[in-house]
């Protein structure tokens, strides 16, 4: 069964700093990997989706990379802002054998003004 | 609609009562998922619908849980004889097509229904 791990569980940084969130998965046979943001008491907002054939995706200050062979993805946030404070989750879509995404438990990010 | 809509946003019920949670996916999305998020836990897959295919119920935790999707659109998750351990946020997501259908598989989530069982 696919296992997804996100380290660290929590991270605090001063405003303006660049940061990297990590996601690792045990089975490299994935269809895609998706990064989400979750604000307290809210649902999940899709940030970036990387297909298995892609190495990275960019949206504004966010850049996500994928290395299937090593079972890792990173989410890079440039010039962090207090509004970036949220929990960030990665989810892996399997190629076959299951219809659901496998989620990590998230990294809770706090950007200090 | 513009996004995935879930109702109610909050539900408080007494142990032993039945509850129904509703999900209205993005118009035209054929794939629909239910997940459960307990306090401090990751997302737990419950059930998946894809078009007119038989649903994947492999994540339902017990026979007290059931879900249906009428007309390929709105879905209802029913929990019978609720227990305190059912307290959680129930999240619905939809996708224009499932990954196994050859699509992108990108999921869009609703705001969730927070269930509290007293």
Coordinates of N, CA, C and O in Angstrom, one line a residue, chain B residues 5-7 20-25 32-34 47-49 66-78 92-93:
Chain B
X5 N -20.2 21.9 -3.7 CA -21.0 22.4 -2.6 C -21.4 21.3 -1.7 O -21.9 20.2 -2.2
X6 N -21.2 21.5 -0.4 CA -21.6 20.5 0.6 C -22.5 21.1 1.6 O -22.4 22.2 2.0
X7 N -23.5 20.2 2.1 CA -24.4 20.6 3.1 C -24.8 19.5 4.0 O -24.8 18.3 3.5
X20 N -27.5 12.5 7.2 CA -27.3 12.5 5.8 C -26.5 13.7 5.4 O -26.8 14.8 5.8
X21 N -25.4 13.5 4.7 CA -24.6 14.6 4.2 C -24.7 14.6 2.7 O -24.6 13.6 2.0
X22 N -24.7 15.9 2.2 CA -25.0 16.0 0.7 C -23.8 16.7 0.0 O -23.1 17.5 0.6
X23 N -23.5 16.2 -1.2 CA -22.5 16.8 -2.0 C -23.0 17.1 -3.4 O -23.5 16.2 -4.1
X24 N -22.8 18.3 -3.9 CA -23.1 18.7 -5.2 C -21.8 19.0 -6.0 O -21.2 20.0 -5.7
X25 N -21.4 18.1 -6.9 CA -20.1 18.3 -7.5 C -20.1 19.4 -8.5 O -21.2 19.9 -8.9
X32 N -16.5 11.4 -8.4 CA -16.9 12.0 -7.1 C -16.3 11.1 -6.0 O -16.4 9.9 -6.0
X33 N -15.7 11.7 -5.0 CA -15.0 11.1 -3.9 C -15.6 11.6 -2.6 O -15.9 12.8 -2.4
X34 N -15.7 10.7 -1.6 CA -15.9 11.1 -0.2 C -14.7 10.7 0.6 O -14.2 9.6 0.5
X47 N -15.3 6.5 -0.3 CA -16.0 5.9 -1.4 C -15.7 6.7 -2.7 O -15.5 7.9 -2.6
X48 N -15.8 6.1 -3.8 CA -15.5 6.7 -5.1 C -16.6 6.3 -6.1 O -16.9 5.1 -6.2
X49 N -17.1 7.3 -6.8 CA -18.1 7.1 -7.9 C -17.4 7.6 -9.2 O -16.8 8.6 -9.3
X66 N -23.1 4.4 4.1 CA -23.5 4.1 2.8 C -23.5 5.4 2.0 O -23.6 6.5 2.6
X67 N -23.5 5.3 0.7 CA -23.5 6.5 -0.1 C -24.2 6.1 -1.5 O -24.1 5.0 -1.9
X68 N -24.8 7.1 -2.0 CA -25.4 6.9 -3.3 C -25.2 8.2 -4.1 O -24.9 9.3 -3.6
X69 N -25.3 8.0 -5.4 CA -25.1 9.2 -6.3 C -26.2 9.1 -7.4 O -26.3 8.1 -8.2
X70 N -27.1 10.0 -7.3 CA -28.3 10.0 -8.2 C -28.0 10.8 -9.5 O -27.5 11.9 -9.5
X71 N -28.4 10.2 -10.6 CA -28.3 10.8 -11.9 C -26.9 11.3 -12.2 O -26.7 12.2 -13.1
X72 N -25.9 10.6 -11.6 CA -24.5 10.9 -12.0 C -24.1 12.3 -11.5 O -23.1 12.8 -11.9
X73 N -24.9 12.9 -10.5 CA -24.5 14.2 -10.1 C -24.4 14.2 -8.5 O -23.4 13.8 -8.0
X74 N -25.5 14.7 -7.9 CA -25.5 14.8 -6.4 C -25.3 13.5 -5.7 O -25.8 12.5 -6.2
X75 N -24.5 13.6 -4.6 CA -24.3 12.4 -3.8 C -24.7 12.6 -2.4 O -24.6 13.7 -1.9
X76 N -25.2 11.6 -1.8 CA -25.5 11.6 -0.3 C -24.8 10.5 0.4 O -24.8 9.4 0.0
X77 N -24.1 10.9 1.5 CA -23.4 10.0 2.4 C -24.3 9.8 3.6 O -24.7 10.8 4.2
X78 N -24.7 8.6 3.9 CA -25.6 8.3 5.1 C -24.8 7.6 6.1 O -24.2 6.6 5.8
X92 N -16.0 16.1 0.4 CA -16.4 15.6 -0.9 C -15.5 16.3 -2.0 O -15.1 17.4 -1.8
X93 N -15.1 15.5 -3.0 CA -14.3 16.1 -4.0 C -14.8 15.5 -5.4 O -15.4 14.4 -5.4

